[in-house]
C-alpha positions as MATLAB code, in Angstrom:
seq = 'MKFSSLYRSPELNPKDLKALTIPIFNPINVYGRCFHLSWLGFFVCFLSWFAFPPLLHGSLKKDLNLTAVDIANDNICGLSATLIARFVLGPLCDKFGPRWVMAGTLIVGAIPTAFCPLVTNVSGLHAIRFFIGFLGGSFVPCQMWTTVFFDKTIVGTANALAGGWGNAGGGVAFFMMPALVSSLLGDGYSLHRSWGLAFTVGPFVILVFVAALVILFGQDCPEGKWSKRKDILGIGIDNTLVTVVSVRSDQKTSKRIVSQVTPGDSASAENVAVDELIMADEIIEDPTLLGALKTSFSYRTMLTALCYLCTFGGELAIEAILSGLYSQKSPKWSQSLAGDWGSMMGLLNIITRPLGGVISDLLYRTFKTTKVKKFWMIFCGFMQGVFLLWIGLVTSLSVHGTIGALAAMSVFMEMGNGANFSTVYFINKKHPGIVAGTTGAFGNLGGIVFSLVFRYNVTDKGTSDYGRSFYIIGAICMGLNALVCFIPIREDKYVSAHHEAEGDVKV';
ca = [
       2.992  -18.507  -13.472;
       5.664  -19.486  -16.225;
       9.002  -18.039  -15.989;
       8.574  -16.337  -20.024;
       5.486  -14.946  -18.154;
       7.387  -11.959  -16.609;
       9.224  -10.943  -19.520;
       6.461  -11.345  -21.959;
       3.482   -9.041  -23.294;
       0.823  -10.527  -21.140;
      -2.492  -12.328  -22.180;
      -5.638  -10.328  -21.154;
      -8.669  -11.339  -20.365;
     -11.333   -9.698  -22.843;
     -13.880   -8.506  -20.775;
     -11.649   -5.888  -19.285;
      -8.679   -6.105  -20.675;
      -6.654   -6.992  -17.303;
      -3.242   -8.742  -17.736;
      -3.524  -12.433  -16.578;
       0.184  -11.762  -15.982;
       2.675   -9.692  -14.462;
       5.460   -8.676  -16.759;
       7.925   -7.538  -14.441;
      11.029   -7.745  -16.642;
       9.222   -6.190  -19.871;
       9.195   -2.023  -18.559;
       8.681   -1.151  -22.206;
       4.951   -3.026  -22.149;
       2.060   -0.768  -20.665;
       1.427   -3.356  -17.694;
       4.992   -3.647  -17.041;
       5.683   -0.276  -16.857;
       2.713    0.936  -15.265;
       3.345   -1.665  -12.681;
       6.746   -0.546  -11.859;
       5.513    3.253  -11.869;
       3.301    2.489   -9.466;
       5.502    0.654   -6.983;
       8.436    3.490   -7.427;
       5.985    6.397   -7.065;
       4.904    4.736   -3.458;
       8.555    4.152   -2.481;
       9.813    7.104   -2.774;
       7.311    8.907   -1.113;
       7.888    6.505    1.696;
      11.234    7.083    1.816;
      10.472   10.603    2.437;
       8.551   10.222    5.138;
      10.290    8.115    6.655;
      13.333   10.135    6.302;
      12.944   11.456   10.285;
      12.852    8.400   12.931;
      16.004    7.073   12.164;
      17.409   10.635   13.027;
      15.294   11.593   15.475;
      16.684    9.518   18.186;
      20.494   11.243   17.564;
      20.456   14.586   14.965;
      17.256   15.878   15.096;
      17.610   15.342   19.371;
      20.971   16.449   19.550;
      20.202   19.466   17.578;
      16.614   20.506   18.404;
      16.775   19.150   22.831;
      13.873   16.890   21.819;
      12.395   14.516   24.964;
      11.255   11.118   24.428;
       8.003   12.778   24.591;
       7.924   15.168   21.802;
       9.623   12.133   19.921;
       5.914   10.271   20.495;
       4.387   13.385   19.321;
       6.504   14.121   16.520;
       5.626   10.585   15.314;
       1.527   10.648   15.373;
       1.789   14.422   13.766;
       3.637   12.197   10.832;
       0.657    9.747   11.146;
      -2.149   12.484   11.509;
      -1.795   14.357    8.092;
      -1.395   10.875    6.218;
      -4.357    9.230    7.965;
      -6.562   12.265    6.559;
      -4.952   11.927    3.036;
      -5.968    8.304    2.752;
      -9.256    9.078    3.000;
      -9.466   11.700    0.655;
      -6.968   10.241   -2.252;
      -9.371    7.170   -2.062;
     -12.514    8.786   -3.592;
      -9.821   11.176   -6.152;
      -8.332    8.051   -7.134;
     -11.784    6.830   -8.450;
     -12.862   10.499   -9.805;
      -9.402   11.018  -11.377;
      -7.570    7.700  -11.438;
      -4.550    7.029   -9.820;
      -1.959    7.937  -12.060;
      -2.811   11.505  -11.823;
      -3.535   11.023   -7.939;
       0.262    9.476   -7.525;
       1.389   12.289  -10.011;
      -0.392   15.029   -7.564;
       0.823   13.269   -4.094;
       4.411   12.946   -5.009;
       4.418   17.424   -6.136;
       2.372   17.815   -2.935;
       4.652   16.207   -0.954;
       8.138   17.430   -2.352;
       6.775   20.966   -1.253;
       7.496   20.348    3.034;
      10.330   18.289    1.887;
      12.366   21.006    0.412;
      11.519   23.298    3.702;
      12.682   20.457    6.037;
      16.317   22.949    6.719;
      13.890   26.129    7.948;
      13.120   23.854   10.930;
      14.616   25.181   13.838;
      12.631   24.162   16.987;
      10.084   21.201   18.097;
       6.864   22.934   16.566;
       8.355   23.828   13.216;
       9.474   19.936   13.200;
       5.837   18.642   13.917;
       4.449   21.089   12.002;
       6.583   19.482    8.522;
       6.044   16.320    9.798;
       2.708   16.909    9.484;
       2.526   18.435    5.915;
       5.277   15.991    4.967;
       2.822   13.338    6.054;
       0.778   13.671    2.938;
       3.157   11.461    1.489;
       1.885    8.312    3.528;
      -1.254    8.296    1.234;
       0.652    7.222   -1.370;
      -0.338    3.920   -0.783;
      -3.966    4.448   -2.213;
      -2.882    5.648   -5.921;
      -0.378    2.770   -6.046;
      -2.718   -0.098   -4.925;
      -5.123    1.170   -7.015;
      -3.273    1.809  -10.303;
      -2.105   -1.893  -10.071;
      -6.089   -3.611   -9.177;
      -6.836   -1.445  -12.746;
      -4.127   -3.116  -14.665;
      -4.347   -6.684  -13.591;
      -7.170   -9.228  -13.685;
      -8.544  -10.460  -10.423;
      -6.471  -13.738  -10.125;
      -3.349  -12.316   -9.907;
      -4.612   -8.978   -8.252;
      -3.327  -10.275   -5.090;
       0.136  -10.799   -6.172;
       0.283   -7.779   -8.340;
      -0.843   -5.784   -5.708;
       1.204   -7.215   -2.284;
       4.858   -7.291   -5.167;
       3.476   -2.837   -5.514;
       3.207   -2.470   -1.798;
       5.581   -4.348   -0.594;
       8.669   -3.105   -3.002;
       7.264    0.283   -2.252;
       6.976    0.120    1.386;
      10.524   -1.064    1.560;
      11.109    2.666    0.841;
      10.915    3.448    4.270;
      13.466    0.712    4.923;
      15.652    2.559    2.595;
      15.338    5.801    4.496;
      16.644    4.279    7.785;
      20.196    3.681    6.548;
      20.039    6.113    3.670;
      19.516    9.467    6.134;
      22.376    8.398    8.367;
      24.794    7.527    5.719;
      24.009   11.377    3.888;
      23.945   13.100    7.638;
      27.301   11.005    8.373;
      29.110   12.523    4.652;
      27.981   15.893    5.122;
      28.941   16.339    8.396;
      32.608   14.618    7.356;
      32.154   17.756    4.948;
      32.632   20.011    7.599;
      28.918   20.940    7.847;
      27.139   21.655   10.921;
      24.877   19.296   12.703;
      21.963   21.477   11.701;
      23.152   22.318    8.160;
      23.748   18.218    7.429;
      20.280   17.263    8.516;
      18.476   19.834    6.658;
      20.624   19.187    3.354;
      19.880   15.605    3.693;
      16.217   16.105    2.855;
      17.061   18.456   -0.080;
      19.660   16.179   -2.380;
      17.873   12.981   -0.873;
      14.253   12.900   -0.952;
      13.447   15.732   -2.761;
      15.315   15.771   -5.643;
      13.649   11.968   -6.178;
      10.492   12.846   -5.639;
      10.002   15.478   -8.180;
      12.267   13.283  -10.734;
       9.942   10.594  -10.020;
       6.849   12.324  -10.549;
       8.456   13.567  -14.066;
       8.041   10.093  -14.787;
       4.850    8.992  -13.608;
       3.275   11.983  -15.997;
       5.574   10.967  -18.973;
       5.606    7.632  -18.787;
       2.190    6.301  -16.760;
      -0.949    5.338  -18.591;
      -4.225    5.729  -16.201;
      -5.945    2.507  -17.218;
      -5.802   -0.509  -19.748;
      -8.327    1.900  -21.684;
      -5.804    4.742  -22.139;
      -7.091    8.088  -20.646;
      -9.487    7.466  -17.106;
     -12.493    8.829  -18.988;
     -12.262    6.091  -21.342;
     -12.607    3.151  -18.666;
     -16.067    2.438  -19.425;
     -15.890    2.235  -23.547;
     -15.027   -1.114  -23.407;
     -18.347   -1.917  -22.515;
     -19.656    0.429  -24.223;
     -22.048    1.228  -21.346;
     -24.746    5.120  -21.592;
     -23.804    4.344  -25.880;
     -27.869    4.641  -25.928;
     -30.673    2.974  -24.553;
     -31.804    0.421  -27.678;
     -27.761   -0.985  -28.635;
     -25.937   -2.738  -26.574;
     -22.026   -2.954  -27.607;
     -20.553   -6.062  -27.513;
     -16.623   -6.212  -27.209;
     -14.565   -9.488  -27.802;
     -10.541   -9.248  -27.937;
      -7.822  -10.806  -29.084;
      -4.246  -11.119  -26.840;
      -1.171  -12.464  -28.828;
       2.244  -11.044  -27.710;
       2.452   -8.613  -29.750;
      -0.807   -7.240  -30.290;
      -3.981   -6.452  -28.007;
      -7.832   -6.634  -30.895;
     -11.490   -5.453  -29.978;
     -13.996   -6.226  -31.984;
     -17.237   -4.429  -31.107;
     -20.457   -5.215  -32.812;
     -24.020   -3.762  -31.841;
     -27.516   -5.162  -31.549;
     -31.046   -4.248  -30.046;
     -31.429   -6.335  -26.837;
     -34.635   -8.695  -27.489;
     -34.292   -9.710  -30.565;
     -32.957  -13.054  -30.022;
     -31.900  -15.048  -27.091;
     -28.152  -14.270  -27.808;
     -29.512  -10.584  -27.594;
     -30.331  -11.908  -23.887;
     -26.937  -13.372  -23.337;
     -25.454  -10.490  -24.424;
     -27.456   -7.893  -21.553;
     -27.039  -10.517  -19.241;
     -22.980  -10.398  -19.527;
     -23.318   -6.390  -19.670;
     -24.894   -6.423  -16.472;
     -22.620   -8.332  -14.795;
     -19.332   -6.468  -16.095;
     -21.377   -3.411  -15.325;
     -20.980   -4.251  -11.653;
     -17.387   -4.256  -11.664;
     -17.329   -0.867  -13.598;
     -15.562    1.707  -11.210;
     -18.061    5.326  -10.795;
     -17.313    8.410   -9.553;
     -17.701    8.858   -6.295;
     -20.980   10.822   -4.726;
     -20.268   11.949   -0.928;
     -23.248    9.791    0.672;
     -22.113    7.631   -1.863;
     -18.348    7.516   -0.543;
     -19.780    7.584    3.479;
     -22.007    4.469    2.787;
     -18.676    2.769    1.194;
     -16.201    3.724    3.633;
     -18.160    2.593    6.999;
     -19.973   -0.597    5.618;
     -19.233   -3.850    7.280;
     -17.860   -5.164    4.233;
     -15.193   -2.153    4.962;
     -14.224   -2.593    8.053;
     -13.469   -6.624    7.867;
     -10.227   -4.894    5.644;
     -10.067   -1.834    7.827;
     -10.022   -3.400   11.135;
      -7.223   -5.547   10.075;
      -4.989   -3.560    8.083;
      -5.416   -1.216   11.630;
      -3.769   -3.516   12.842;
      -1.023   -4.884   10.707;
       0.199   -1.669    9.203;
      -0.765    0.812   11.800;
       1.491   -2.246   14.342;
       4.518   -1.867   11.278;
       4.074    2.496   11.598;
       4.097    2.266   14.945;
       6.971    0.219   15.748;
       9.339    1.079   13.194;
       8.933    4.875   14.243;
      10.494    3.350   17.567;
      12.980    0.525   16.707;
      15.916    3.328   16.397;
      15.102    4.279   20.035;
      14.788    0.461   21.347;
      18.120   -0.730   19.736;
      19.853    2.077   21.487;
      18.022    1.042   24.341;
      18.809   -2.297   25.173;
      22.540   -1.290   23.623;
      24.248    2.431   24.516;
      27.373    1.758   22.595;
      25.247    1.902   19.506;
      25.286    5.083   16.896;
      22.766    6.573   15.439;
      23.877    4.683   11.925;
      24.160    1.270   13.620;
      20.993    1.590   15.043;
      19.298    2.355   11.938;
      20.889   -0.541    9.362;
      19.090   -2.703   12.020;
      15.914   -0.822   12.740;
      15.804   -0.833    8.566;
      15.000   -4.409    8.834;
      11.271   -4.555    9.631;
      10.928   -2.092    6.242;
      12.987   -3.976    3.895;
      11.850   -7.586    5.130;
       8.600   -6.008    3.071;
      10.445   -6.546   -0.514;
      10.263  -10.382    0.351;
       7.264  -10.884    3.110;
       4.076   -8.365    1.670;
       4.506  -10.243   -1.553;
       4.393  -13.743   -0.129;
       1.128  -12.700    1.688;
      -0.797  -11.580   -1.523;
       0.974  -14.942   -3.388;
      -0.287  -17.061   -1.032;
      -3.992  -15.285   -0.787;
      -4.046  -15.768   -4.475;
      -2.783  -19.075   -4.827;
      -5.585  -19.989   -1.873;
      -8.367  -18.139   -3.415;
      -7.548  -20.201   -7.106;
      -7.063  -23.552   -4.742;
     -10.354  -23.144   -2.764;
     -12.320  -20.923   -5.683;
     -13.728  -18.698   -2.783;
     -13.324  -15.415   -1.442;
     -13.536  -16.997    1.897;
      -9.848  -18.284    2.339;
      -8.836  -14.826    1.623;
     -10.325  -13.140    4.614;
      -9.175  -16.235    7.072;
      -5.722  -16.280    5.583;
      -5.740  -12.497    6.272;
      -7.288  -12.948   10.172;
      -4.671  -15.565   10.208;
      -1.474  -13.709    9.612;
      -2.610  -10.467   11.884;
      -3.632  -13.107   14.987;
      -0.266  -14.804   14.596;
       1.434  -11.082   14.697;
      -0.541  -10.458   18.150;
       0.688  -13.585   19.598;
       4.401  -12.675   18.622;
       4.045   -9.230   20.079;
       2.384  -10.359   23.388;
       5.708  -12.804   23.889;
       8.255   -9.777   23.048;
       6.337   -7.794   25.834;
       6.472  -10.195   28.716;
       9.701  -11.324   27.907;
      11.870   -8.135   28.718;
      14.836   -9.956   29.302;
      16.058  -10.442   25.696;
      18.956   -8.590   24.146;
      19.269   -6.343   21.530;
      20.326   -9.521   19.150;
      17.626  -11.374   20.703;
      14.869   -8.624   20.497;
      16.024   -7.960   16.282;
      15.324  -11.903   15.787;
      11.667  -11.690   17.356;
      10.490   -9.040   15.661;
      11.967  -10.102   12.079;
       9.715  -13.330   13.488;
       7.196  -10.967   14.031;
       7.415   -8.875   11.104;
       6.791  -12.151    8.707;
       3.242  -12.612    9.997;
       2.757   -8.813   10.364;
       3.577   -8.215    6.283;
       2.237  -10.797    5.380;
      -0.755   -9.670    6.833;
      -0.515   -6.530    4.598;
      -0.004   -8.452    1.528;
      -3.296  -10.702    1.810;
      -5.156   -7.549    2.897;
      -4.416   -5.493   -0.198;
      -5.655   -8.990   -1.835;
      -9.132   -8.987    0.107;
      -9.724   -5.223   -0.619;
     -10.280   -5.418   -4.569;
     -13.667   -8.068   -3.558;
     -15.160   -5.862   -1.589;
     -16.515   -3.272   -3.737;
     -16.041   -3.383   -7.463;
     -17.865    0.096   -8.324;
     -15.441    2.009   -5.562;
     -12.438    0.067   -5.232;
     -10.212    3.367   -4.679;
     -12.989    4.431   -1.679;
     -12.489    0.679    0.111;
      -8.753    1.304   -0.386;
      -8.938    4.840    0.857;
     -10.642    3.544    4.002;
      -8.307    0.597    4.786;
      -5.154    2.782    3.898;
      -6.438    4.878    6.165;
      -7.629    2.868    9.194;
      -3.795    1.094    9.084;
      -3.259    4.826    9.811;
      -5.336    5.289   12.459;
      -3.740    2.079   14.040;
      -0.639    3.657   13.662;
      -1.397    6.621   15.918;
      -3.053    4.754   18.520;
      -0.366    2.035   18.490;
       1.996    5.491   18.704;
       0.259    6.922   21.315;
       0.325    3.750   23.436;
       4.339    3.847   23.541;
       3.735    7.636   24.185;
       1.826    6.520   27.736;
       3.913    4.534   28.443;
       7.501    6.345   29.119;
       8.439    6.448   32.258;
       9.448    9.176   35.113;
      13.110    9.476   34.407;
      12.156   10.239   30.680;
      12.830    6.490   28.887;
      10.283    4.437   27.235;
       8.678    1.120   28.517;
       8.656   -0.611   25.379;
       8.060   -4.126   26.420;
       5.034   -2.991   28.158;
       3.825   -1.216   25.041;
       4.346   -4.553   22.703;
       1.823   -6.468   24.510;
      -1.031   -3.867   24.661;
      -0.304   -3.489   20.919;
      -0.545   -7.187   20.811;
      -3.518   -7.932   22.918;
      -5.443   -5.498   21.247;
      -4.448   -7.205   17.504;
      -5.417  -10.669   18.947;
      -8.822   -9.066   19.760;
      -9.547   -7.396   16.863;
      -8.823  -10.019   14.677;
     -10.749  -12.681   16.184;
     -13.637  -10.101   16.228;
     -13.160   -9.356   12.637;
     -14.046  -13.332   12.072;
     -17.510  -12.356   12.206;
     -17.800  -10.033    9.069;
     -18.959  -11.591    6.324;
     -16.767  -11.427    3.057;
     -18.234  -10.678   -0.496;
     -18.809  -13.968   -2.209;
     -16.505  -14.671   -5.097;
     -16.311  -17.668   -6.645;
     -13.305  -17.966   -8.960;
     -13.120  -18.545  -12.728;
      -9.970  -19.116  -14.573;
     -10.567  -16.155  -17.502;
      -7.671  -17.425  -19.601;
     -10.018  -19.472  -22.105;
     -11.481  -16.195  -22.627;
      -7.898  -14.689  -24.029;
      -7.695  -18.084  -26.802;
      -9.899  -15.878  -29.103;
     -12.968  -14.121  -29.732;
     -15.044  -14.650  -26.958;
     -17.884  -11.478  -26.577;
     -18.444  -10.297  -23.593;
];
């Protein structure tokens, strides 16, 4: 990618009008605009979803008299709703398109966020965490949105950038929420009133604002409305005529040239029919219940799902306990200081997750096979497990040594997340939303499983045995990533689409 491609209108693949570059510095262009709305929607959802963990070991623990078991159970409640949401939102993205699913997720998640000040006991906290957990499903429309706008040669980079920047919302929550609570306490509000208002003046207002941006300025797909996504190929126009589409793309315009021919009249018509068949395999179809179940639990979907269970599942569970871990390692640390250092893992996503996708795309373009994407994804997950095993076994690490070790582990873990959703697109092109939703849901399943590991490693004294939890999670990650090596990936040879964008090329 040239630097100029970051601000110029992108070249397009003439077969499907997907962009061959990412116009990051051109939010006026529809491709740049939708790219930014995808990660921004995801970002604010994660900001609200992760707003509780930095307060659990401080303000909430003190105000609601929470025990270590209560905190662990609360984290599981937040993850359980997201597990359900991701399974549901995947098929909805295939049916209605990612833009409206993103807007709906923001609005639905904003409602329980507004009711946070009403929480007065542990049961109420668990309930509100469960319903706010719906926001964690926003990852699915985020990744689906970039998938439908960007070509397969760069979709890994686009998905990883959007996913990494959006995921950073969880990191921002770790220093924003304690700061808001401290500010409100300084203004004379009670402890309960301070943390309750922090959710209203922060996440709630932002969620509603971004939902409005998505509705007003977003676009469903390159063709316009989601219902027109099949128009480029003329699928279903009639049984005798095949629509041939050509595209010329330059810096200012994208022009389609459409003609119709009767199949079988000539050799050229036969070639058109072949191209039509090839591209029809990549059209996103409306899902059926049986088809959704078959796609969700196919062995190829399990390739990305099980890997994501380790990487994103590990990230969710570990981020939720960071403030408690640092406070245990250094009891003199304040809630704000522990939260500031706890934000590190989430903020690393700005660089590490995109890096995983960029490397995946680079390897794909170099070796011209999706197999290299698969093994890069597995390597990252396995190395994550190695680092967690080491951190868990070396219990003598100081708080600063633990921060450094977790930072090194996070590089592989978060690169694995980026590598994963660089691979998801190639699993099933007819139902990418279902694959994305299932993969994302397995990430939350991993978060629940690993949170249970932390939950059942609470000592008789009421403190958490973090070291034992880490090496158990590390062993699970190493084992699962070794196992999925035997799952084959759908082979999709790399072919550059740049030459197709240089002139009128028939699809």
